[in-house]
Each structure stands twice: as structure tokens, then as C-alpha cells.
Amino acid sequence: MKKMLLITLFIAGKIGLAQSFELVGSDTINYTDVNNLKQGFWVITNKIKKLPNCEETAKIEEGSYADSKKVGNWKKYYCNGKLNNELTYVNNRPSGYARFYHENGNLMEEGQWENNRWIGDHKFYYETGKLNYVWTHNSTGKREGVQKYYHPNGKIMIEGDWKDGKENGVIKEYFEDGSLKAEKNYADGAFDAAKSKSYEPNQKEGSKEEAPAEVKKAETTTNVAKTPLTVGQIPDGFNKTFTRFGKPEKEGIFKDGKLLEGKVYIYEGTTHVKTALYKGGVKTGEEEVKK
């Protein structure tokens, strides 16, 4: 009798486990254990996510869970079915190599993502698939070493050295034909107009002849606004804008007037107290200013 009772309990347990397995839906890939924890491989559709303007059956995410925590490789999709991003998760946090894609399917950016920041080389691409910029970051996520930006035609646009997240030394800018546009001198992020030069289009780098005074520009990197701009006034690409008090306001890659990747400087009065970090048009964290 005891043996029969044990067999009965074993079968009942198996049935209960199978029922918890099936309750998630008809696709038994999405498994929830008896403690209601997600386990194994999951495919998440818009029936669960409920994103606007997206079919209910559209696949939104797929990847593995361990005790309801994301682990390993996860893929996210646009509503059109194309890949949005690929992230590596450790204990429910993105940690590892990451790739993001434009909605047309071309790679948008890639690099090592650790502790909510890029580490090492970080590459960003135009929608055409051509390289937009290559940034190098130190272990704290700040830009360090040689940084490069490229024109849509593939030619170098900006090249120079950064230290602890700030421009350092001579930053060279180039026209789309490859000729030198400017040599801008920086010290710990501060622009030195007196030691900087701008050149007329098509002027050869070897001549080093200084352009007329009206050609000189006291800029920072690519596009700079010393006065506040409305959304429609900010061009696509790398920009650095300033508040009406002349303080840095936003810095990074803009698209359609929106900061896609970069920083927003936060002030108390005129004192810089925090820096908000943005990626993919979304705020991903804040850094306190060291005093």
C-alpha cells in the first residue's frame, strides 16, 4: 500500500508540474515552475508586452530565464520583425557584448556594456551601415584616448585625443573631401581659441596657412550652439549645446532634434552637480560630479 501511495503521489506531482508548465500558453517553451518562477527559454509576444501599433502576435523578445532572471543572450525585435538589439545578461543585468540595430536592419552600435556604461571600443553606424564614429572608453565609462568620427562618405571627420571624458590637446576636423577644416586646441575640455585654427574648404593641410579672421570659429567639436536651441534647430549628428548662461547643456549624437547617445548636464543654479547619461534616446543613469 505504501508503495502504491508513493507512486500515486509521484504521478500527481508530475501532473501538477505539467499543468504549471502548460498554463503559460499553448507553447510549452514559456515555462513557469511550481514556485511561479520563469525558467528556460522564453518567447515573448506583443500579447504580453502590449506595445502600441504592433500586432499582438509579433515577437518582441526571446531569451532564457533562471528563477525569473534574464541570463545569457537575449534578442529584442522591432514590430516589423527586424532585430532591435542583442544583449548579454548576467543575473538580470546587461553585462557583456551588446549590439543595437537600426529599424532597417543595419547595425547601429556595438561594444562592451558593463555596469550601465560602455567599456573599451564603442562603434556607432549610420543607417546606411557605414561607420559614424569609434569611441574608446576607460574602465569607468569615460572617453579615453583617440576618438574618431566619420563623414557619411567614409572619410574621417574628427580625430583627436580625450582624457577622462574631456577633449585634450589638438582635435583635428576635416571637410568631406578629406582636406583639413580646423585644428582646435583643448586643455582638460576647455577650448583655447587663441591656439586654434580654421581653414578654408579645399585648403591643403601641408600649407598650414591660417584662414582669414572671418573664417575662424570658436567651436567645440562638430556642431555647437552657444545659445539655447529649439528641437527643430539641432541638426543630426554630433552636437554640443549650451544654456543661456553659456554652460554646457547637452552633448552627443542627435537625431530629429532628440539626444540619441550622450550626456545632459544638470545644474543647481550655475553649479554643475550631475551628468545624466543617455543611450538609444533613453536616460540610462546619472553620474555625480566629483568635488
PDB file of C-alpha atoms in Angstrom:
ATOM      1  CA  MET A   1       0.000   0.000   0.000  1.00  0.00           C
ATOM      2  CA  LYS A   2       2.825   2.384   0.879  1.00  0.00           C
ATOM      3  CA  LYS A   3       4.436   1.685  -2.470  1.00  0.00           C
ATOM      4  CA  MET A   4       1.171   2.385  -4.321  1.00  0.00           C
ATOM      5  CA  LEU A   5       0.721   5.616  -2.328  1.00  0.00           C
ATOM      6  CA  LEU A   6       4.211   6.826  -3.285  1.00  0.00           C
ATOM      7  CA  ILE A   7       3.588   6.056  -6.953  1.00  0.00           C
ATOM      8  CA  THR A   8       0.270   7.910  -6.804  1.00  0.00           C
ATOM      9  CA  LEU A   9       1.894  10.975  -5.196  1.00  0.00           C
ATOM     10  CA  PHE A  10       4.704  10.904  -7.780  1.00  0.00           C
ATOM     11  CA  ILE A  11       2.216  10.831 -10.659  1.00  0.00           C
ATOM     12  CA  ALA A  12       0.138  13.622  -9.066  1.00  0.00           C
ATOM     13  CA  GLY A  13       3.269  15.754  -8.703  1.00  0.00           C
ATOM     14  CA  LYS A  14       4.167  15.176 -12.342  1.00  0.00           C
ATOM     15  CA  ILE A  15       0.667  16.175 -13.432  1.00  0.00           C
ATOM     16  CA  GLY A  16       0.807  19.325 -11.280  1.00  0.00           C
ATOM     17  CA  LEU A  17       4.184  20.267 -12.745  1.00  0.00           C
ATOM     18  CA  ALA A  18       2.919  19.652 -16.267  1.00  0.00           C
ATOM     19  CA  GLN A  19      -0.118  21.819 -15.566  1.00  0.00           C
ATOM     20  CA  SER A  20       2.066  24.727 -14.370  1.00  0.00           C
ATOM     21  CA  PHE A  21       4.114  24.204 -17.486  1.00  0.00           C
ATOM     22  CA  GLU A  22       1.086  24.430 -19.766  1.00  0.00           C
ATOM     23  CA  LEU A  23      -0.727  27.285 -18.006  1.00  0.00           C
ATOM     24  CA  VAL A  24       1.564  29.861 -19.586  1.00  0.00           C
ATOM     25  CA  GLY A  25       0.136  29.132 -23.016  1.00  0.00           C
ATOM     26  CA  SER A  26      -0.048  26.613 -25.781  1.00  0.00           C
ATOM     27  CA  ASP A  27       3.693  26.952 -26.478  1.00  0.00           C
ATOM     28  CA  THR A  28       5.455  24.978 -23.761  1.00  0.00           C
ATOM     29  CA  ILE A  29       8.685  26.914 -24.356  1.00  0.00           C
ATOM     30  CA  ASN A  30       7.456  29.540 -21.877  1.00  0.00           C
ATOM     31  CA  TYR A  31       7.841  27.532 -18.668  1.00  0.00           C
ATOM     32  CA  THR A  32       6.922  28.672 -15.165  1.00  0.00           C
ATOM     33  CA  ASP A  33       7.807  26.310 -12.306  1.00  0.00           C
ATOM     34  CA  VAL A  34       5.697  25.385  -9.264  1.00  0.00           C
ATOM     35  CA  ASN A  35       7.045  28.471  -7.448  1.00  0.00           C
ATOM     36  CA  ASN A  36       5.796  30.685 -10.307  1.00  0.00           C
ATOM     37  CA  LEU A  37       9.370  31.454 -11.421  1.00  0.00           C
ATOM     38  CA  LYS A  38      10.223  31.671 -15.109  1.00  0.00           C
ATOM     39  CA  GLN A  39      12.704  29.052 -16.246  1.00  0.00           C
ATOM     40  CA  GLY A  40      14.412  28.177 -19.518  1.00  0.00           C
ATOM     41  CA  PHE A  41      13.840  29.640 -22.971  1.00  0.00           C
ATOM     42  CA  TRP A  42      11.041  32.183 -23.457  1.00  0.00           C
ATOM     43  CA  VAL A  43       9.500  33.843 -26.498  1.00  0.00           C
ATOM     44  CA  ILE A  44       7.590  36.985 -25.528  1.00  0.00           C
ATOM     45  CA  THR A  45       4.998  38.310 -27.978  1.00  0.00           C
ATOM     46  CA  ASN A  46       3.113  41.580 -28.018  1.00  0.00           C
ATOM     47  CA  LYS A  47       0.173  39.791 -26.441  1.00  0.00           C
ATOM     48  CA  ILE A  48       2.216  40.101 -23.242  1.00  0.00           C
ATOM     49  CA  LYS A  49       4.052  43.387 -23.927  1.00  0.00           C
ATOM     50  CA  LYS A  50       1.060  45.255 -25.426  1.00  0.00           C
ATOM     51  CA  LEU A  51       3.152  47.771 -27.384  1.00  0.00           C
ATOM     52  CA  PRO A  52       1.156  50.327 -29.416  1.00  0.00           C
ATOM     53  CA  ASN A  53       0.962  49.987 -33.219  1.00  0.00           C
ATOM     54  CA  CYS A  54       2.252  46.433 -33.057  1.00  0.00           C
ATOM     55  CA  GLU A  55       0.474  43.175 -33.926  1.00  0.00           C
ATOM     56  CA  GLU A  56      -0.498  41.042 -30.946  1.00  0.00           C
ATOM     57  CA  THR A  57       1.329  38.050 -32.440  1.00  0.00           C
ATOM     58  CA  ALA A  58       4.568  39.967 -33.131  1.00  0.00           C
ATOM     59  CA  LYS A  59       7.636  38.543 -31.395  1.00  0.00           C
ATOM     60  CA  ILE A  60       9.122  41.207 -29.089  1.00  0.00           C
ATOM     61  CA  GLU A  61      11.808  39.369 -27.102  1.00  0.00           C
ATOM     62  CA  GLU A  62      13.380  35.961 -26.721  1.00  0.00           C
ATOM     63  CA  GLY A  63      15.952  34.544 -24.341  1.00  0.00           C
ATOM     64  CA  SER A  64      16.455  32.428 -21.239  1.00  0.00           C
ATOM     65  CA  TYR A  65      15.415  32.842 -17.616  1.00  0.00           C
ATOM     66  CA  ALA A  66      16.792  31.324 -14.444  1.00  0.00           C
ATOM     67  CA  ASP A  67      14.450  31.878 -11.497  1.00  0.00           C
ATOM     68  CA  SER A  68      12.734  34.754 -13.369  1.00  0.00           C
ATOM     69  CA  LYS A  69      16.081  36.497 -14.009  1.00  0.00           C
ATOM     70  CA  LYS A  70      17.361  37.053 -17.536  1.00  0.00           C
ATOM     71  CA  VAL A  71      20.577  35.180 -18.298  1.00  0.00           C
ATOM     72  CA  GLY A  72      22.722  34.735 -21.389  1.00  0.00           C
ATOM     73  CA  ASN A  73      21.869  36.102 -24.826  1.00  0.00           C
ATOM     74  CA  TRP A  74      18.573  37.991 -25.278  1.00  0.00           C
ATOM     75  CA  LYS A  75      17.175  39.364 -28.522  1.00  0.00           C
ATOM     76  CA  LYS A  76      14.661  42.158 -28.895  1.00  0.00           C
ATOM     77  CA  TYR A  77      12.726  42.892 -32.112  1.00  0.00           C
ATOM     78  CA  TYR A  78      11.011  45.802 -33.814  1.00  0.00           C
ATOM     79  CA  CYS A  79       7.347  45.359 -34.657  1.00  0.00           C
ATOM     80  CA  ASN A  80       8.394  44.836 -38.294  1.00  0.00           C
ATOM     81  CA  GLY A  81      10.221  41.664 -37.213  1.00  0.00           C
ATOM     82  CA  LYS A  82      13.736  43.038 -37.643  1.00  0.00           C
ATOM     83  CA  LEU A  83      16.237  42.752 -34.831  1.00  0.00           C
ATOM     84  CA  ASN A  84      16.323  45.701 -32.400  1.00  0.00           C
ATOM     85  CA  ASN A  85      19.152  44.612 -30.109  1.00  0.00           C
ATOM     86  CA  GLU A  86      21.168  41.701 -28.767  1.00  0.00           C
ATOM     87  CA  LEU A  87      22.246  41.899 -25.134  1.00  0.00           C
ATOM     88  CA  THR A  88      24.071  39.535 -22.808  1.00  0.00           C
ATOM     89  CA  TYR A  89      22.564  39.271 -19.328  1.00  0.00           C
ATOM     90  CA  VAL A  90      24.155  38.217 -16.054  1.00  0.00           C
ATOM     91  CA  ASN A  91      21.759  37.899 -13.119  1.00  0.00           C
ATOM     92  CA  ASN A  92      19.110  40.024 -14.875  1.00  0.00           C
ATOM     93  CA  ARG A  93      21.503  42.892 -15.777  1.00  0.00           C
ATOM     94  CA  PRO A  94      23.011  43.604 -19.223  1.00  0.00           C
ATOM     95  CA  SER A  95      26.687  42.701 -18.965  1.00  0.00           C
ATOM     96  CA  GLY A  96      28.789  41.789 -21.981  1.00  0.00           C
ATOM     97  CA  TYR A  97      28.933  42.463 -25.703  1.00  0.00           C
ATOM     98  CA  ALA A  98      25.923  44.424 -26.969  1.00  0.00           C
ATOM     99  CA  ARG A  99      24.568  45.191 -30.441  1.00  0.00           C
ATOM    100  CA  PHE A 100      21.805  47.623 -31.410  1.00  0.00           C
ATOM    101  CA  TYR A 101      20.226  47.837 -34.868  1.00  0.00           C
ATOM    102  CA  HIS A 102      18.502  50.469 -36.981  1.00  0.00           C
ATOM    103  CA  GLU A 103      14.912  49.688 -37.923  1.00  0.00           C
ATOM    104  CA  ASN A 104      16.064  48.934 -41.482  1.00  0.00           C
ATOM    105  CA  GLY A 105      18.097  46.001 -40.108  1.00  0.00           C
ATOM    106  CA  ASN A 106      21.562  47.564 -40.359  1.00  0.00           C
ATOM    107  CA  LEU A 107      23.814  47.569 -37.305  1.00  0.00           C
ATOM    108  CA  MET A 108      23.548  50.835 -35.325  1.00  0.00           C
ATOM    109  CA  GLU A 109      26.057  50.395 -32.486  1.00  0.00           C
ATOM    110  CA  GLU A 110      28.124  47.740 -30.775  1.00  0.00           C
ATOM    111  CA  GLY A 111      30.550  47.372 -27.911  1.00  0.00           C
ATOM    112  CA  GLN A 112      31.142  46.040 -24.423  1.00  0.00           C
ATOM    113  CA  TRP A 113      28.424  47.103 -21.972  1.00  0.00           C
ATOM    114  CA  GLU A 114      29.246  46.835 -18.260  1.00  0.00           C
ATOM    115  CA  ASN A 115      27.632  48.454 -15.212  1.00  0.00           C
ATOM    116  CA  ASN A 116      25.311  50.595 -17.332  1.00  0.00           C
ATOM    117  CA  ARG A 117      28.133  52.076 -19.452  1.00  0.00           C
ATOM    118  CA  TRP A 118      30.303  51.354 -22.491  1.00  0.00           C
ATOM    119  CA  ILE A 119      33.786  49.982 -21.836  1.00  0.00           C
ATOM    120  CA  GLY A 120      36.577  49.893 -24.436  1.00  0.00           C
ATOM    121  CA  ASP A 121      35.740  50.468 -28.112  1.00  0.00           C
ATOM    122  CA  HIS A 122      32.206  51.563 -28.936  1.00  0.00           C
ATOM    123  CA  LYS A 123      31.203  51.809 -32.602  1.00  0.00           C
ATOM    124  CA  PHE A 124      28.195  53.682 -33.952  1.00  0.00           C
ATOM    125  CA  TYR A 125      26.956  53.335 -37.557  1.00  0.00           C
ATOM    126  CA  TYR A 126      24.864  55.421 -39.936  1.00  0.00           C
ATOM    127  CA  GLU A 127      21.608  53.866 -41.168  1.00  0.00           C
ATOM    128  CA  THR A 128      23.436  53.092 -44.406  1.00  0.00           C
ATOM    129  CA  GLY A 129      25.712  50.741 -42.455  1.00  0.00           C
ATOM    130  CA  LYS A 130      28.791  52.956 -42.760  1.00  0.00           C
ATOM    131  CA  LEU A 131      30.800  53.811 -39.656  1.00  0.00           C
ATOM    132  CA  ASN A 132      29.755  57.043 -37.894  1.00  0.00           C
ATOM    133  CA  TYR A 133      32.212  57.106 -35.003  1.00  0.00           C
ATOM    134  CA  VAL A 134      34.532  54.990 -32.879  1.00  0.00           C
ATOM    135  CA  TRP A 135      34.841  55.990 -29.247  1.00  0.00           C
ATOM    136  CA  THR A 136      37.188  54.398 -26.737  1.00  0.00           C
ATOM    137  CA  HIS A 137      36.219  54.314 -23.058  1.00  0.00           C
ATOM    138  CA  ASN A 138      38.184  53.639 -19.907  1.00  0.00           C
ATOM    139  CA  SER A 139      37.061  51.267 -17.128  1.00  0.00           C
ATOM    140  CA  THR A 140      34.789  53.958 -15.626  1.00  0.00           C
ATOM    141  CA  GLY A 141      32.988  54.541 -18.931  1.00  0.00           C
ATOM    142  CA  LYS A 142      34.626  57.885 -19.715  1.00  0.00           C
ATOM    143  CA  ARG A 143      36.154  58.508 -23.115  1.00  0.00           C
ATOM    144  CA  GLU A 144      39.907  57.993 -23.085  1.00  0.00           C
ATOM    145  CA  GLY A 145      42.463  58.017 -25.906  1.00  0.00           C
ATOM    146  CA  VAL A 146      41.987  58.639 -29.632  1.00  0.00           C
ATOM    147  CA  GLN A 147      38.372  59.213 -30.728  1.00  0.00           C
ATOM    148  CA  LYS A 148      37.274  59.226 -34.374  1.00  0.00           C
ATOM    149  CA  TYR A 149      34.199  60.456 -36.258  1.00  0.00           C
ATOM    150  CA  TYR A 150      33.468  59.791 -39.927  1.00  0.00           C
ATOM    151  CA  HIS A 151      31.524  61.571 -42.658  1.00  0.00           C
ATOM    152  CA  PRO A 152      28.755  59.555 -44.353  1.00  0.00           C
ATOM    153  CA  ASN A 153      31.122  59.111 -47.344  1.00  0.00           C
ATOM    154  CA  GLY A 154      33.568  57.209 -45.107  1.00  0.00           C
ATOM    155  CA  LYS A 155      36.221  59.919 -44.804  1.00  0.00           C
ATOM    156  CA  ILE A 156      37.455  60.999 -41.387  1.00  0.00           C
ATOM    157  CA  MET A 157      35.522  63.954 -39.908  1.00  0.00           C
ATOM    158  CA  ILE A 158      37.081  64.430 -36.443  1.00  0.00           C
ATOM    159  CA  GLU A 159      40.103  62.876 -34.811  1.00  0.00           C
ATOM    160  CA  GLY A 160      41.777  63.663 -31.534  1.00  0.00           C
ATOM    161  CA  ASP A 161      42.635  62.662 -28.002  1.00  0.00           C
ATOM    162  CA  TRP A 162      40.321  62.598 -24.991  1.00  0.00           C
ATOM    163  CA  LYS A 163      41.339  62.252 -21.358  1.00  0.00           C
ATOM    164  CA  ASP A 164      38.958  61.357 -18.537  1.00  0.00           C
ATOM    165  CA  GLY A 165      35.984  62.162 -20.783  1.00  0.00           C
ATOM    166  CA  LYS A 166      37.252  65.541 -21.997  1.00  0.00           C
ATOM    167  CA  GLU A 167      38.969  66.834 -25.133  1.00  0.00           C
ATOM    168  CA  ASN A 168      42.712  67.027 -24.652  1.00  0.00           C
ATOM    169  CA  GLY A 169      45.308  68.622 -26.943  1.00  0.00           C
ATOM    170  CA  VAL A 170      44.731  69.251 -30.661  1.00  0.00           C
ATOM    171  CA  ILE A 171      41.481  67.980 -32.167  1.00  0.00           C
ATOM    172  CA  LYS A 172      41.517  67.918 -35.968  1.00  0.00           C
ATOM    173  CA  GLU A 173      38.398  68.342 -38.087  1.00  0.00           C
ATOM    174  CA  TYR A 174      38.145  67.569 -41.811  1.00  0.00           C
ATOM    175  CA  PHE A 175      35.878  68.507 -44.705  1.00  0.00           C
ATOM    176  CA  GLU A 176      34.073  65.729 -46.577  1.00  0.00           C
ATOM    177  CA  ASP A 177      36.763  65.801 -49.297  1.00  0.00           C
ATOM    178  CA  GLY A 178      39.403  64.938 -46.670  1.00  0.00           C
ATOM    179  CA  SER A 179      41.018  68.386 -46.502  1.00  0.00           C
ATOM    180  CA  LEU A 180      41.725  69.926 -43.103  1.00  0.00           C
ATOM    181  CA  LYS A 181      38.915  72.077 -41.699  1.00  0.00           C
ATOM    182  CA  ALA A 182      40.257  73.053 -38.274  1.00  0.00           C
ATOM    183  CA  GLU A 183      42.830  72.377 -35.589  1.00  0.00           C
ATOM    184  CA  LYS A 184      41.253  73.058 -32.221  1.00  0.00           C
ATOM    185  CA  ASN A 185      43.255  73.174 -29.047  1.00  0.00           C
ATOM    186  CA  TYR A 186      41.863  71.951 -25.739  1.00  0.00           C
ATOM    187  CA  ALA A 187      43.119  71.645 -22.196  1.00  0.00           C
ATOM    188  CA  ASP A 188      41.030  69.443 -19.893  1.00  0.00           C
ATOM    189  CA  GLY A 189      37.971  70.074 -22.082  1.00  0.00           C
ATOM    190  CA  ALA A 190      38.410  73.866 -22.214  1.00  0.00           C
ATOM    191  CA  PHE A 191      38.604  75.294 -25.746  1.00  0.00           C
ATOM    192  CA  ASP A 192      41.557  77.645 -26.451  1.00  0.00           C
ATOM    193  CA  ALA A 193      40.550  79.872 -29.379  1.00  0.00           C
ATOM    194  CA  ALA A 194      43.904  81.680 -29.424  1.00  0.00           C
ATOM    195  CA  LYS A 195      45.783  78.451 -30.193  1.00  0.00           C
ATOM    196  CA  SER A 196      43.229  77.104 -32.670  1.00  0.00           C
ATOM    197  CA  LYS A 197      42.976  77.499 -36.428  1.00  0.00           C
ATOM    198  CA  SER A 198      40.305  77.077 -39.087  1.00  0.00           C
ATOM    199  CA  TYR A 199      40.925  76.563 -42.797  1.00  0.00           C
ATOM    200  CA  GLU A 200      39.015  77.348 -45.948  1.00  0.00           C
ATOM    201  CA  PRO A 201      37.499  74.447 -47.912  1.00  0.00           C
ATOM    202  CA  ASN A 202      39.910  72.546 -50.177  1.00  0.00           C
ATOM    203  CA  GLN A 203      42.962  74.077 -48.486  1.00  0.00           C
ATOM    204  CA  LYS A 204      45.747  71.539 -48.187  1.00  0.00           C
ATOM    205  CA  GLU A 205      46.902  70.523 -44.742  1.00  0.00           C
ATOM    206  CA  GLY A 206      50.553  70.908 -45.683  1.00  0.00           C
ATOM    207  CA  SER A 207      50.321  74.653 -46.266  1.00  0.00           C
ATOM    208  CA  LYS A 208      49.165  75.401 -42.698  1.00  0.00           C
ATOM    209  CA  GLU A 209      48.168  78.915 -43.837  1.00  0.00           C
ATOM    210  CA  GLU A 210      45.740  80.470 -41.439  1.00  0.00           C
ATOM    211  CA  ALA A 211      42.322  81.380 -42.818  1.00  0.00           C
ATOM    212  CA  PRO A 212      41.036  84.971 -42.691  1.00  0.00           C
ATOM    213  CA  ALA A 213      39.600  86.114 -39.374  1.00  0.00           C
ATOM    214  CA  GLU A 214      36.019  85.813 -40.614  1.00  0.00           C
ATOM    215  CA  VAL A 215      36.564  82.096 -41.278  1.00  0.00           C
ATOM    216  CA  LYS A 216      37.659  81.332 -37.712  1.00  0.00           C
ATOM    217  CA  LYS A 217      35.075  79.726 -35.432  1.00  0.00           C
ATOM    218  CA  ALA A 218      35.223  79.263 -31.672  1.00  0.00           C
ATOM    219  CA  GLU A 219      33.533  75.867 -31.734  1.00  0.00           C
ATOM    220  CA  THR A 220      33.968  72.749 -29.692  1.00  0.00           C
ATOM    221  CA  THR A 221      33.512  69.653 -31.857  1.00  0.00           C
ATOM    222  CA  THR A 222      31.184  69.370 -34.850  1.00  0.00           C
ATOM    223  CA  ASN A 223      28.077  71.499 -34.343  1.00  0.00           C
ATOM    224  CA  VAL A 224      27.991  73.866 -31.407  1.00  0.00           C
ATOM    225  CA  ALA A 225      25.364  76.314 -30.210  1.00  0.00           C
ATOM    226  CA  LYS A 226      26.329  78.955 -27.663  1.00  0.00           C
ATOM    227  CA  THR A 227      22.675  79.924 -27.219  1.00  0.00           C
ATOM    228  CA  PRO A 228      19.694  77.685 -26.394  1.00  0.00           C
ATOM    229  CA  LEU A 229      18.237  75.856 -29.410  1.00  0.00           C
ATOM    230  CA  THR A 230      14.747  74.588 -30.094  1.00  0.00           C
ATOM    231  CA  VAL A 231      14.339  70.942 -31.105  1.00  0.00           C
ATOM    232  CA  GLY A 232      13.981  71.838 -34.786  1.00  0.00           C
ATOM    233  CA  GLN A 233      17.237  73.801 -34.796  1.00  0.00           C
ATOM    234  CA  ILE A 234      19.512  70.947 -33.699  1.00  0.00           C
ATOM    235  CA  PRO A 235      20.993  69.156 -36.744  1.00  0.00           C
ATOM    236  CA  ASP A 236      21.507  65.407 -36.925  1.00  0.00           C
ATOM    237  CA  GLY A 237      24.928  64.160 -35.835  1.00  0.00           C
ATOM    238  CA  PHE A 238      27.248  65.155 -33.032  1.00  0.00           C
ATOM    239  CA  ASN A 239      26.335  68.418 -31.288  1.00  0.00           C
ATOM    240  CA  LYS A 240      27.193  70.239 -28.101  1.00  0.00           C
ATOM    241  CA  THR A 241      24.682  72.818 -26.900  1.00  0.00           C
ATOM    242  CA  PHE A 242      24.860  75.418 -24.149  1.00  0.00           C
ATOM    243  CA  THR A 243      22.436  77.081 -21.734  1.00  0.00           C
ATOM    244  CA  ARG A 244      21.659  80.784 -21.883  1.00  0.00           C
ATOM    245  CA  PHE A 245      24.367  81.237 -19.243  1.00  0.00           C
ATOM    246  CA  GLY A 246      26.987  79.729 -21.537  1.00  0.00           C
ATOM    247  CA  LYS A 247      27.180  76.457 -19.604  1.00  0.00           C
ATOM    248  CA  PRO A 248      27.302  73.074 -21.439  1.00  0.00           C
ATOM    249  CA  GLU A 249      23.783  71.679 -21.671  1.00  0.00           C
ATOM    250  CA  LYS A 250      23.752  68.595 -23.934  1.00  0.00           C
ATOM    251  CA  GLU A 251      26.482  66.708 -25.757  1.00  0.00           C
ATOM    252  CA  GLY A 252      26.269  63.717 -28.058  1.00  0.00           C
ATOM    253  CA  ILE A 253      24.601  62.258 -31.123  1.00  0.00           C
ATOM    254  CA  PHE A 254      21.267  63.850 -32.072  1.00  0.00           C
ATOM    255  CA  LYS A 255      18.619  62.668 -34.498  1.00  0.00           C
ATOM    256  CA  ASP A 256      15.450  64.607 -35.338  1.00  0.00           C
ATOM    257  CA  GLY A 257      16.340  67.054 -32.564  1.00  0.00           C
ATOM    258  CA  LYS A 258      16.493  64.329 -29.917  1.00  0.00           C
ATOM    259  CA  LEU A 259      19.589  63.276 -27.980  1.00  0.00           C
ATOM    260  CA  LEU A 260      20.186  59.679 -29.009  1.00  0.00           C
ATOM    261  CA  GLU A 261      23.501  58.977 -27.307  1.00  0.00           C
ATOM    262  CA  GLY A 262      25.388  61.265 -24.937  1.00  0.00           C
ATOM    263  CA  LYS A 263      25.110  63.432 -21.850  1.00  0.00           C
ATOM    264  CA  VAL A 264      22.844  66.047 -20.293  1.00  0.00           C
ATOM    265  CA  TYR A 265      24.436  68.341 -17.717  1.00  0.00           C
ATOM    266  CA  ILE A 266      22.354  69.062 -14.602  1.00  0.00           C
ATOM    267  CA  TYR A 267      22.827  72.234 -12.575  1.00  0.00           C
ATOM    268  CA  GLU A 268      21.823  73.704  -9.243  1.00  0.00           C
ATOM    269  CA  GLY A 269      21.869  77.372 -10.057  1.00  0.00           C
ATOM    270  CA  THR A 270      25.043  77.651 -12.141  1.00  0.00           C
ATOM    271  CA  THR A 271      26.860  74.770 -10.398  1.00  0.00           C
ATOM    272  CA  HIS A 272      27.216  71.503 -12.320  1.00  0.00           C
ATOM    273  CA  VAL A 273      26.103  68.774  -9.906  1.00  0.00           C
ATOM    274  CA  LYS A 274      25.202  65.748 -12.060  1.00  0.00           C
ATOM    275  CA  THR A 275      25.541  64.344 -15.558  1.00  0.00           C
ATOM    276  CA  ALA A 276      22.672  62.284 -16.986  1.00  0.00           C
ATOM    277  CA  LEU A 277      23.674  59.548 -19.444  1.00  0.00           C
ATOM    278  CA  TYR A 278      21.550  58.708 -22.493  1.00  0.00           C
ATOM    279  CA  LYS A 279      21.605  55.711 -24.831  1.00  0.00           C
ATOM    280  CA  GLY A 280      19.084  54.879 -27.522  1.00  0.00           C
ATOM    281  CA  GLY A 281      17.231  58.096 -26.663  1.00  0.00           C
ATOM    282  CA  VAL A 282      16.593  56.875 -23.118  1.00  0.00           C
ATOM    283  CA  LYS A 283      18.178  58.015 -19.873  1.00  0.00           C
ATOM    284  CA  THR A 284      20.288  55.142 -18.533  1.00  0.00           C
ATOM    285  CA  GLY A 285      21.824  56.653 -15.395  1.00  0.00           C
ATOM    286  CA  GLU A 286      23.436  59.595 -13.650  1.00  0.00           C
ATOM    287  CA  GLU A 287      26.947  60.456 -12.531  1.00  0.00           C
ATOM    288  CA  GLU A 288      27.646  62.692  -9.558  1.00  0.00           C
ATOM    289  CA  VAL A 289      30.193  65.450 -10.145  1.00  0.00           C
ATOM    290  CA  LYS A 290      33.298  64.931  -8.041  1.00  0.00           C
ATOM    291  CA  LYS A 291      34.050  67.827  -5.727  1.00  0.00           C
TER     292      LYS A 291
END
